[in-house]
XYZ file of C-alpha atoms in Angstrom:
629
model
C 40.598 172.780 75.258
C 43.100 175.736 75.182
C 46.052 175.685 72.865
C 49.882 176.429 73.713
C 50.360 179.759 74.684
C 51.549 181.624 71.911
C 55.311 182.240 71.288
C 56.758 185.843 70.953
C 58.861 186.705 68.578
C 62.210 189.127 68.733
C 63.024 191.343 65.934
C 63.931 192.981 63.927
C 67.353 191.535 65.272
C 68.060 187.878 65.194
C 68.340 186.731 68.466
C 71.712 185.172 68.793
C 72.917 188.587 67.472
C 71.174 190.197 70.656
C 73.035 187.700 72.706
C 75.974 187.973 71.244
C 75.979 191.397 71.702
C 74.566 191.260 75.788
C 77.532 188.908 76.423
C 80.396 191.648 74.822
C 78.421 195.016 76.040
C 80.344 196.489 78.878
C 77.530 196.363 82.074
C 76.776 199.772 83.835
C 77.869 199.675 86.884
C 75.481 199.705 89.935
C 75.130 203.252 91.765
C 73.899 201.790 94.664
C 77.672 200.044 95.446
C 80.786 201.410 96.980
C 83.545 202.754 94.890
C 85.646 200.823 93.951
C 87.998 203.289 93.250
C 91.177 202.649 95.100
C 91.207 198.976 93.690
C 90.677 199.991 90.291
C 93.754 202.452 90.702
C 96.173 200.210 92.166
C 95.319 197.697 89.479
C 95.877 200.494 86.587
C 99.013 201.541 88.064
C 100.708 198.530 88.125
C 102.719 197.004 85.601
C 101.083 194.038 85.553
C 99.661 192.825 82.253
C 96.887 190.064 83.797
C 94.723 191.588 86.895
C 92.977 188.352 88.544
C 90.034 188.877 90.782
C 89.161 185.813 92.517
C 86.437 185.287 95.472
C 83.368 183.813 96.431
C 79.657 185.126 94.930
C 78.343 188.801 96.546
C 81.807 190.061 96.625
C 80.782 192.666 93.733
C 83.390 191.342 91.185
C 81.341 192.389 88.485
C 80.909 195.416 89.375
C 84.227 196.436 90.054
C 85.140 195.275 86.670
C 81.824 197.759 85.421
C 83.612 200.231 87.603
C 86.419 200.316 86.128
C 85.146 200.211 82.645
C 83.772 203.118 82.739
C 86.331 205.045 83.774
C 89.137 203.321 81.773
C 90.634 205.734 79.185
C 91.988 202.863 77.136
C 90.019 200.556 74.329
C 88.270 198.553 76.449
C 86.151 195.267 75.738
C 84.058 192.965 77.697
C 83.341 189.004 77.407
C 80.485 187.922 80.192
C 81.233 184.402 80.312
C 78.490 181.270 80.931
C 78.639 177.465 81.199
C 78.163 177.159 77.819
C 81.638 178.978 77.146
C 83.391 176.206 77.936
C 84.431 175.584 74.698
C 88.197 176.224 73.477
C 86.523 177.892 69.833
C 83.752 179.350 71.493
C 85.644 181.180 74.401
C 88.946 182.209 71.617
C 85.804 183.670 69.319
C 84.333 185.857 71.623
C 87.297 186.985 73.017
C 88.707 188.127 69.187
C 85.065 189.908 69.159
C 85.642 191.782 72.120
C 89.230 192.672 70.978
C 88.030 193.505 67.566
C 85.378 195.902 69.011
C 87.315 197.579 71.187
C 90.031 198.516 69.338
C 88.993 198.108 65.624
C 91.464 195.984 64.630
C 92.371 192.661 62.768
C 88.557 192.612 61.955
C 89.271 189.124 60.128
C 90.401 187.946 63.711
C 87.041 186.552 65.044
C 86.942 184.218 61.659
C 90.204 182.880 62.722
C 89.192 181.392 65.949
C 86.525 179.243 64.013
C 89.082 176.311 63.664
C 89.107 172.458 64.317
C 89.106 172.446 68.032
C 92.589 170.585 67.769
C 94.127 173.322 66.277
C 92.916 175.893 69.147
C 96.329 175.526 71.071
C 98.602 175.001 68.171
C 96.693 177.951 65.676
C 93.924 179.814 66.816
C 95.301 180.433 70.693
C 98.593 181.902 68.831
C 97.040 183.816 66.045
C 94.662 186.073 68.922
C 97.881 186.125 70.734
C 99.916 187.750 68.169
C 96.738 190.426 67.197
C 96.906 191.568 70.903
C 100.908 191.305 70.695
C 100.658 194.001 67.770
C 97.903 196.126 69.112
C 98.782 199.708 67.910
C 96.443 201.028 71.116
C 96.939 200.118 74.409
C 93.576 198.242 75.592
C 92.049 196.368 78.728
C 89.749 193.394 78.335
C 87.769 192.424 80.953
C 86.394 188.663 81.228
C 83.800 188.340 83.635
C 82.918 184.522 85.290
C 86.101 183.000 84.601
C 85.217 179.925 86.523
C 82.969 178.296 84.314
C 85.813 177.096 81.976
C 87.233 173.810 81.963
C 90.859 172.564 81.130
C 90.750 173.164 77.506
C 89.549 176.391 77.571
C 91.726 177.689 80.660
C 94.947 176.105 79.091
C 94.005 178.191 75.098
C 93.005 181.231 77.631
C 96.796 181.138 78.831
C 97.887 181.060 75.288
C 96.840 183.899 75.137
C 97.733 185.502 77.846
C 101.185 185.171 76.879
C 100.538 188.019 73.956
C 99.350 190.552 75.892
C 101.332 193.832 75.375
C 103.167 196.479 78.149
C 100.668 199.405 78.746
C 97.481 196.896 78.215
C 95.646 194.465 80.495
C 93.492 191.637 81.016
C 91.125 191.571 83.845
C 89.671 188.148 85.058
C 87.258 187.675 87.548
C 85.903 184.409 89.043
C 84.929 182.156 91.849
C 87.769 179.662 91.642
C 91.536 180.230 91.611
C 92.720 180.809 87.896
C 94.799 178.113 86.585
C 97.038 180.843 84.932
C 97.764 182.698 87.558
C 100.848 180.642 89.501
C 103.128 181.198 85.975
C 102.300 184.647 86.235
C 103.222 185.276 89.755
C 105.997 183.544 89.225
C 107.249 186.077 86.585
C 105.673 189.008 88.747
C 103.235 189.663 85.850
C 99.758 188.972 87.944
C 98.105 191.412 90.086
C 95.818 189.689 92.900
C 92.662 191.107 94.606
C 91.143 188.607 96.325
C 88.444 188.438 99.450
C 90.688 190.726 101.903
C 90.695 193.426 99.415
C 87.056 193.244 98.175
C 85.528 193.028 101.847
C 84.235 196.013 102.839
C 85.103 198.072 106.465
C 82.878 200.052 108.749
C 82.807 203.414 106.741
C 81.480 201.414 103.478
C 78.581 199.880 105.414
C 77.744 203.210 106.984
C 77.306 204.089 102.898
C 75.387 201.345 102.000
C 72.615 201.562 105.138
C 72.932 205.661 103.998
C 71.455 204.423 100.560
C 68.699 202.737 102.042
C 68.136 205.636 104.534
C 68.908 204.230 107.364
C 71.989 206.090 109.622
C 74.371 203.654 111.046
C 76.241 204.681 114.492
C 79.868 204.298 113.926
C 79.987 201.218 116.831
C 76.741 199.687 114.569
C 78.604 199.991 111.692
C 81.260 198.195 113.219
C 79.188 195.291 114.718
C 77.426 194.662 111.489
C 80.773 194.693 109.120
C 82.266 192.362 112.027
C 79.149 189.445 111.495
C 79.381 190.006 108.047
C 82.802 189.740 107.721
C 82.528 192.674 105.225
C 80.668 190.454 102.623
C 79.317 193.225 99.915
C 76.082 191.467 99.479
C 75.728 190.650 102.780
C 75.876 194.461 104.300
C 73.528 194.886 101.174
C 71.204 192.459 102.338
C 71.687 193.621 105.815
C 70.385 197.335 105.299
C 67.388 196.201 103.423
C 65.969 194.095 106.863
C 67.274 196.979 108.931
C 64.859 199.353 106.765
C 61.588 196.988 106.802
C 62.640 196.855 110.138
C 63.121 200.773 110.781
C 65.725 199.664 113.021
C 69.522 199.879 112.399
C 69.942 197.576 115.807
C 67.979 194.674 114.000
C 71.141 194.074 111.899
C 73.017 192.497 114.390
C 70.188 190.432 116.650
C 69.252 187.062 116.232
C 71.075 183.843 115.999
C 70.693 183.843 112.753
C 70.572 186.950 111.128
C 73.055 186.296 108.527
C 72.981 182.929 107.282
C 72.368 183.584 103.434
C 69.286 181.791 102.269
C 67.535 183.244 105.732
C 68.385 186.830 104.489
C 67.358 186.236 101.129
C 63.573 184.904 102.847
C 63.423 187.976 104.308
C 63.648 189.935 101.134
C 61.306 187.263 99.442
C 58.682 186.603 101.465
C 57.737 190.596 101.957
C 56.712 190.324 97.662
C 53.376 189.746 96.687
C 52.910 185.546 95.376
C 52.924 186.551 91.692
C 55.971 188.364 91.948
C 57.531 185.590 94.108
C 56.042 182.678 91.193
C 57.625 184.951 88.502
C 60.915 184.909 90.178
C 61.032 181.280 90.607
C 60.003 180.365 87.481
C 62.361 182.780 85.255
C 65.544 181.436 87.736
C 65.564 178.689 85.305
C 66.914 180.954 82.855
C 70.812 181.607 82.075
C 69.747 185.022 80.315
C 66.165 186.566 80.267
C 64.005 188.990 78.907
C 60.517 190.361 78.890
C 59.590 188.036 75.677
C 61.337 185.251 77.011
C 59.887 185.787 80.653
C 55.948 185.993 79.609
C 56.617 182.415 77.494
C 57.466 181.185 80.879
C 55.048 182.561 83.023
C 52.635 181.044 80.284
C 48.598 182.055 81.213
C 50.321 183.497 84.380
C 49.932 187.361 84.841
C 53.288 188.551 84.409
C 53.802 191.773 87.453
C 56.237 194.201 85.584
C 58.631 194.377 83.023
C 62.369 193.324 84.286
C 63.236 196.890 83.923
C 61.154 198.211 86.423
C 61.675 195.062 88.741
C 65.384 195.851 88.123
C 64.544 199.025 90.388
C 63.436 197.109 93.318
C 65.513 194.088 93.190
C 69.235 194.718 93.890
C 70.158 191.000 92.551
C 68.568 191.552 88.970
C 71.942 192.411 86.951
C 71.266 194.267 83.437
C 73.678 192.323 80.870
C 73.553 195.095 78.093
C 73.272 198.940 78.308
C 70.017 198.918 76.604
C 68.738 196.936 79.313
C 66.798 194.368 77.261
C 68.622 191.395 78.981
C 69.160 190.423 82.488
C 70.210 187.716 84.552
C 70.167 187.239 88.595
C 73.140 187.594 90.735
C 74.611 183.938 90.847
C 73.361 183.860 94.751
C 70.112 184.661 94.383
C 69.566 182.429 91.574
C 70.542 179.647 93.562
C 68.764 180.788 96.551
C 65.470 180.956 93.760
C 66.167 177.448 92.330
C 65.805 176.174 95.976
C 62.634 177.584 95.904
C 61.319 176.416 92.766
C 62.742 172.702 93.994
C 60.850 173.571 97.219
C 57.247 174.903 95.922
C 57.175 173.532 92.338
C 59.678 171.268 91.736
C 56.757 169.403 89.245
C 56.887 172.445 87.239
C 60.697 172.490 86.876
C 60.453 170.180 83.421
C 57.706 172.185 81.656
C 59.553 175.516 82.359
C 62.847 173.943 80.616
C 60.152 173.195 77.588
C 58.288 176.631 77.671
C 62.306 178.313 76.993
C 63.172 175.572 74.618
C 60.012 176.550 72.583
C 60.874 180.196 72.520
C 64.146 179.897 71.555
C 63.256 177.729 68.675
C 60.773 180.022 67.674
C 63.731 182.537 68.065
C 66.022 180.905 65.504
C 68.070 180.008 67.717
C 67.745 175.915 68.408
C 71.683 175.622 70.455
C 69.747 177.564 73.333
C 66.887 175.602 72.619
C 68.978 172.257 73.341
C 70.393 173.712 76.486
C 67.356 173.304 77.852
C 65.505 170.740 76.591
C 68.588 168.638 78.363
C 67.332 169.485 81.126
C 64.265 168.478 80.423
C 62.460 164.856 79.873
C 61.807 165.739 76.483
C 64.787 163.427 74.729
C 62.965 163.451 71.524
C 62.961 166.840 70.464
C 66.560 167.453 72.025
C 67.483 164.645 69.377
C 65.865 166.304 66.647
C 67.753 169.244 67.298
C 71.264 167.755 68.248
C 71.174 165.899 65.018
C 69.975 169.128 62.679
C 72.901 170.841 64.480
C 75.685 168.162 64.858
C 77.535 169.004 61.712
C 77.408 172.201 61.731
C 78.155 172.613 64.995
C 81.212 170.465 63.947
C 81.898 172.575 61.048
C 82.152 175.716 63.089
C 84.764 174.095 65.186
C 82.840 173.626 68.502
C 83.637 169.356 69.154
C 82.990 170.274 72.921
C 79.563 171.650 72.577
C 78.607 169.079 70.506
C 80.591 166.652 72.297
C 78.682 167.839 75.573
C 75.367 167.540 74.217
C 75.895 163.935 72.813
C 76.991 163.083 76.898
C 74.308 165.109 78.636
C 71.351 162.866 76.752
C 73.714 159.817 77.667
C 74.681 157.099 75.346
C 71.114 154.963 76.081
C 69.242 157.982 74.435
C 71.625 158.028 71.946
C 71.609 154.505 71.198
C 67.849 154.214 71.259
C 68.407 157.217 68.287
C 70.306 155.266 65.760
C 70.557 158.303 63.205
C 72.207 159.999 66.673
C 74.423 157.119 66.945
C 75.633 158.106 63.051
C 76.088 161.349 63.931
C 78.698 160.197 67.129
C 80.554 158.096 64.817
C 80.638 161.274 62.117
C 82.264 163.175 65.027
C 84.648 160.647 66.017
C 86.014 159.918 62.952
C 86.189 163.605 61.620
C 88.289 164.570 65.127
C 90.574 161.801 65.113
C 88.765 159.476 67.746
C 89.089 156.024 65.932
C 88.234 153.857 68.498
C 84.735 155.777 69.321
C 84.263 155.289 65.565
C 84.688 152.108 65.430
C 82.527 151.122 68.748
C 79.700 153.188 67.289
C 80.171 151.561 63.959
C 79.712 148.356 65.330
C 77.016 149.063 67.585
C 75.185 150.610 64.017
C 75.993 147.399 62.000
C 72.956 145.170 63.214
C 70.320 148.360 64.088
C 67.601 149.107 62.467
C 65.452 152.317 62.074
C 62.155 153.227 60.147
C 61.427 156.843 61.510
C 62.449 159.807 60.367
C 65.861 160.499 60.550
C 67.186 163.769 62.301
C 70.157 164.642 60.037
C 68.731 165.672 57.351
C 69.613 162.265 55.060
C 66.804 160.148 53.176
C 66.882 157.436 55.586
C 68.567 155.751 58.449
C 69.885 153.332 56.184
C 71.440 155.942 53.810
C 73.053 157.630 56.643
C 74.904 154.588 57.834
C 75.740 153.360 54.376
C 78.062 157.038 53.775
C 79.182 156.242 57.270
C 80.490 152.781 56.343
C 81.248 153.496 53.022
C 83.963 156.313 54.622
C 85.364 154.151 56.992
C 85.406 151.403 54.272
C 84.891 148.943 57.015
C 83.957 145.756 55.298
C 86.681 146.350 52.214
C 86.635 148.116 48.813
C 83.966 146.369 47.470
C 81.324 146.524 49.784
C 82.493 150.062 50.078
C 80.900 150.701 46.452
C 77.783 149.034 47.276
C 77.306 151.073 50.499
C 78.015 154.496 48.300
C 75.268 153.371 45.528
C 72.753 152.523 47.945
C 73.232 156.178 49.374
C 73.269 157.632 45.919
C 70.002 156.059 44.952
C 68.453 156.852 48.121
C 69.660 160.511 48.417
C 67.130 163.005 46.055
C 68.622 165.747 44.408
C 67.624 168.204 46.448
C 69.185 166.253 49.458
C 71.652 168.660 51.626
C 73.735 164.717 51.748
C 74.020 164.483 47.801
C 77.288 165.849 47.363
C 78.303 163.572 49.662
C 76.883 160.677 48.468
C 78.629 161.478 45.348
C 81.589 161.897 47.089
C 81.746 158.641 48.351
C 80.951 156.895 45.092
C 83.822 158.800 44.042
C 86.158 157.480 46.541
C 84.699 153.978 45.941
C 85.657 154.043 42.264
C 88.748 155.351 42.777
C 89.396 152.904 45.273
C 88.622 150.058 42.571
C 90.395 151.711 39.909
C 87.711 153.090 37.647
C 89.113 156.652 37.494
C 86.608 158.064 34.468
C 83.836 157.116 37.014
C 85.404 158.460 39.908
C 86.571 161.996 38.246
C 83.008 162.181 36.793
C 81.661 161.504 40.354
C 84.284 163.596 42.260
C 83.005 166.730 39.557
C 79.362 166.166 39.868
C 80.043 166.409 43.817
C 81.840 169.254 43.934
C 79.573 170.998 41.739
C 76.747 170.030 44.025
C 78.911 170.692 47.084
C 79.538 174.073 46.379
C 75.467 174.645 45.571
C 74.695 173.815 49.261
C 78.113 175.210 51.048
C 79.410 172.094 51.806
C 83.197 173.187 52.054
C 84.579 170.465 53.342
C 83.339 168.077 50.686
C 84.103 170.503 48.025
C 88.025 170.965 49.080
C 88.270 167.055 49.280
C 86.667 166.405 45.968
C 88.412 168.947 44.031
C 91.854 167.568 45.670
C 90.792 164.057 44.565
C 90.296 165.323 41.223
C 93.620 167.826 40.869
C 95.494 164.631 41.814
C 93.625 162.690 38.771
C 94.516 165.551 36.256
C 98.222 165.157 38.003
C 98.518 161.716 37.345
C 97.510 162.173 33.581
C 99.923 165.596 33.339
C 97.261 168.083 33.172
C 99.199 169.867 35.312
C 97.270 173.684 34.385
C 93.769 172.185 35.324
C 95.179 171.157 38.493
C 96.521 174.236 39.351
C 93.161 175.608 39.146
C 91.100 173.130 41.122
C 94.340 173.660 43.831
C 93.745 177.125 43.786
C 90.041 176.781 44.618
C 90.497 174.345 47.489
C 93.278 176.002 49.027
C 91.242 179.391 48.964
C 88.524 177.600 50.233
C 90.867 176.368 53.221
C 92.000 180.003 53.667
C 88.612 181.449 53.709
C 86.637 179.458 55.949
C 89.609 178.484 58.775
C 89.619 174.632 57.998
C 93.518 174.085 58.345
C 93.387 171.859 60.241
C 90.565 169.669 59.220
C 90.998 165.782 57.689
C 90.049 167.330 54.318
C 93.015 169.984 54.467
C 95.862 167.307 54.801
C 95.673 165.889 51.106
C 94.960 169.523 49.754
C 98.415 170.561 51.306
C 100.190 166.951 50.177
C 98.792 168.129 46.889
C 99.973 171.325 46.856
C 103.813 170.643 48.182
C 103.300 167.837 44.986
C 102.217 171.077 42.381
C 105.189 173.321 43.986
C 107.831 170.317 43.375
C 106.564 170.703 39.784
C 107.024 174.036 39.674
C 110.925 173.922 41.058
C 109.194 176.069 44.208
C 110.880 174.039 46.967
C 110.419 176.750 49.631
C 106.772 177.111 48.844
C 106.475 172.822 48.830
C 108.131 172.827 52.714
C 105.628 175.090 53.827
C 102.725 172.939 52.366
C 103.746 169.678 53.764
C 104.395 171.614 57.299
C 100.545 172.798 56.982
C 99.810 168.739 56.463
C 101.609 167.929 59.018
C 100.189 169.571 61.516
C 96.521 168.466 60.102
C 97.463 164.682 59.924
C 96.732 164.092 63.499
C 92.465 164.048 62.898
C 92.986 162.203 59.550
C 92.995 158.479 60.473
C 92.820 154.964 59.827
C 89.176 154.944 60.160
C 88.402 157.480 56.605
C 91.221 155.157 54.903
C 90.810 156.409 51.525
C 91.914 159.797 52.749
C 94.443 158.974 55.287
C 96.315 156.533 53.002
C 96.284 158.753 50.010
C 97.423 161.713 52.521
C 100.368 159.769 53.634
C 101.304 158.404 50.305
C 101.200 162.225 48.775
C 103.497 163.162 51.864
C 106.007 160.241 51.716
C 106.309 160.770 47.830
């Protein structure tokens, strides 16, 4: 019996890296389109900071924004955007990245954006602001796809907006009307090209049938641009039938000539089967190349590399100048997903597994889980939601992770009970007590022999930190939760500084302080072995406040120092940790006589306090006490 087909392997760079850098690499734009040329020099000539370029697929927005890219003097940077974007951290990160590359500065900017996603509009949204406010170069970012963000991501994007300096420009483009654009016309600081500017007249199409050989008579030229209504990819699409045809009249017979997915047959059905099967199968894919193709195609003969099929296939977009990545042109991927549905919609599943299984292999298990959700394959999106929950957490990104934890569904999720943990985790580190608390009590009465997929020793132990953090059944039972997770967790355990942590709390909490500041050490210790920040800042705080309370006021200056660095370094402001580090802090500058430097701290809490809640009460009370005293 044959085995899996085997998984290839990209190197030597990892291959979110690659990614990364296919989504910020300014596209080269397509010879075979018309110039765009005019547009692009209105647009530059204006004094309009924002340019917004808004119409429906095959009106060649990208390319006009490649266009112009190449022949923009200024800095310029590029952010493709995709539906997993919509994330207010994720969309202000790569948007510092593209700044920071094409200009060179503030190259501490893109660590910035990695804040609590809270804190996007209030922090993050304003610091990127300010960076392109103080730009010593005039630039021009383009942002490509604009219509996959939601709400929170459009409202940070106009944040941002907002600092955008005279002489420099963004440059939008999308589907959908951009929800920033009304306060800019308004103010007269929007530029709009929209589907009367990008349709194409009579002399463009003569061009375009030119390129594919084929001489259009001016009053042909004229007919065809008329039924196409000057729709790019649809005079595109047009000369190609005209030259299988050998006959510039066939453009404009037929009843139905020119309804999309019958044009698109046309061009499909003329390519051999195993060129059509590779098509349909690799439409599954957001971003694709020749390694990620073959693990598709599977025992299937795969026809050519993407490069050369880029040379015969006008709808096979290049998303980097190496051309190692590709994607399709939105329409035709939609057109090829039909036919998948239509020929192997049985197949559909397997192909979502096949991608998920290279990525993995890849190093790179968030793509993985993109898939697998769309896939029947619950169990190994589990294992990977819960490996990646925190972290994803601790990078800032609550709406990936949120998204994830509602695509499997709360059954799946329920029938996970180390997944239901994790959804309580998230709600009660983001300041969502009432999710807490319904997951809580849906975890009370569960139980759960497998293998857990967060990394703690059991199901059991993972619930017992839970409840032992949102002290839910009182002080004492808070202590017997913690020391059943101590026992359980192992030394090695990437959970035993937290465990510690907890017993910490839970002897503070009944007023054994030698146990808890011999806890809340051992933890941090441990904490800052395995890089757990967050539990390292809190613990140290706990135990600067100890050596406060018993006027060892130089050995609290020290652990301070450490946690507030730690803040600085690795963006967690506004995290439920932060808040007591800042109380504490505004309490050591009050000691000190430094009642300027004691305002700011307690302004810093006070803009954290919002995710620290009544559901992590040893925090949140202790937070509020430090900030009333």
């Amino acid at each position: 019996m044959p085995g899996p087909p085997a998984v290839s392997v990209v190197a030597p760079l990892l291959l979110d890296e690659r990614l990364l850098d296919a989504k910020l690499s300014i596209p080269l734009a397509r010879p075979c389109f018309v110039s765009r040329g005019s547009l692009i020099a209105d647009a530059t000539g204006s004094d309009c900071r924002v340019v917004a370029v808004v119409a429906p697929a095959g009106y060649g927005k990208t390319n006009l924004l490649a266009q112009w890219a190449a022949d923009e003097p200024r800095s310029s940077g590029w952010v493709s955007l995709d539906r997993f974007d919509d994330d207010p951290v994720a969309l202000l990160t790569l948007v510092a990245a593209a700044f920071v590359r094409a200009t060179g500065e503030a190259s501490d900017l893109i660590a910035d954006m990695r804040v609590h996603s809270l804190a996007t509009l209030g922090r993050a949204a304003p610091r990127l602001a300010a960076a392109l406010r103080g730009s010593a170069q005039s630039f021009v970012l383009f942002l490509d796809d604009l219509q996959v963000l939601g709400p929170a991501a459009s409202d940070v994007l106009g944040v941002v907006l907002r600092g955008v300096p005279p002489g420099s420009q963004v440059v939008a483009a999308s589907r959908v009307a951009q929800p920033h654009v009304p306060g800019l016309r308004a103010a007269g600081d929007v530029l709009e090209i929209g589907v009367r500017e990008l349709a194409l007249g009579a002399a463009a199409a003569q061009q375009i049938f030119r390129q594919a050989n084929i001489e259009l008579t001016p009053e042909l030229a004229s007919a065809v641009t008329a039924r196409t209504e000057g729709w790019p990819v649809g005079l595109h699409l047009a000369a190609t039938i005209a030259h299988d045809a050998h006959d510039a009249s066939a453009v404009i017979v037929g009843n139905d000539r020119y309804v999309a997915d019958y044009l698109y047959g046309e061009s499909f059905a003329a390519l051999p089967e195993t060129t059509r099967m590779f098509l349909r199968r690799t439409a599954v894919l957001d971003h694709m190349c020749d390694e990620l193709c073959s693990a598709l195609m599977a025992d299937t003969p795969v026809p050519n590399s993407l490069r050369d099929l880029e040379s015969s296939n006008v709808f096979l977009i290049p998303e980097d100048r190496t051309r190692k990545w590709y994607r399709y042109h939105a329409l035709y991927r939609e057109f090829l997903l039909d036919e998948l549905e239509r020929e192997e919609a049985s197949a559909v599943p397997r192909l979502h597994q096949l991608a998920a299984g290279w990525y993995e292999a890849n190093s790179s298990p968030a793509n993985a889980i993109e898939h697998l959700l769309q896939s029947p394959d619950h169990e190994r999106c589990v294992s990977l939601v819960g490996s990646l929950g925190l972290i994803t957490y601790q990078a800032g990104e609550l709406a990936t992770i949120r998204r994830w934890l509602t695509a499997l569904g709360d059954d799946v999720v329920e029938s996970c009970p180390p997944l239901g943990v994790l959804s309580a985790w998230i709600a009660v580190l983001s300041g969502q007590p009432l999710e807490a608390e319904r997951w809580r009590g849906l975890l009370d009465t569960v139980t759960f022999e497998g293998p857990p997929v967060d990394g703690t020793a059991s199901f059991a132990s993972g619930r017992a930190m839970l409840q032992a953090a949102m002290c839910a059944n009182g002080p004492e039972q808070m202590l017997v939760d913690a020391c059943l997770a101590l026992d359980a967790e192992p030394s090695w355990s990437v959970w035993r500084d937290f465990a510690l942590s907890m017993a910490a709390e839970a002897y503070l909490t009944a007023g054994d302080i030698a146990a808890a500041a011999d806890y809340f050490a051992q933890a941090s210790e441990r904490a800052g072995m395995v890089g757990n920040n967050d539990v390292r800042i809190r613990t140290d705080t706990q135990l600067a406040l100890i050596h406060m309370d018993q006027g060892r006021w130089s050995e609290a200056a020290d652990l301070l120092a450490g946690a507030l660095d730690a803040i600085r370094d690795f963006r967690l402001n506004d995290y439920a940790s932060a808040v007591l580090t800042f109380a504490a802090a505004a309490r050591m500058a009050l000691h000190r006589g430094d009642l300027e430097q004691a305002d700011r701290e307690l302004t810093r809490a006070m803009r954290a306090r919002p995710v620290c809640t009544y559901v992590m009460p040893t925090v949140a009370l202790k937070s509020r006490l430090s900030l009333a005293g």
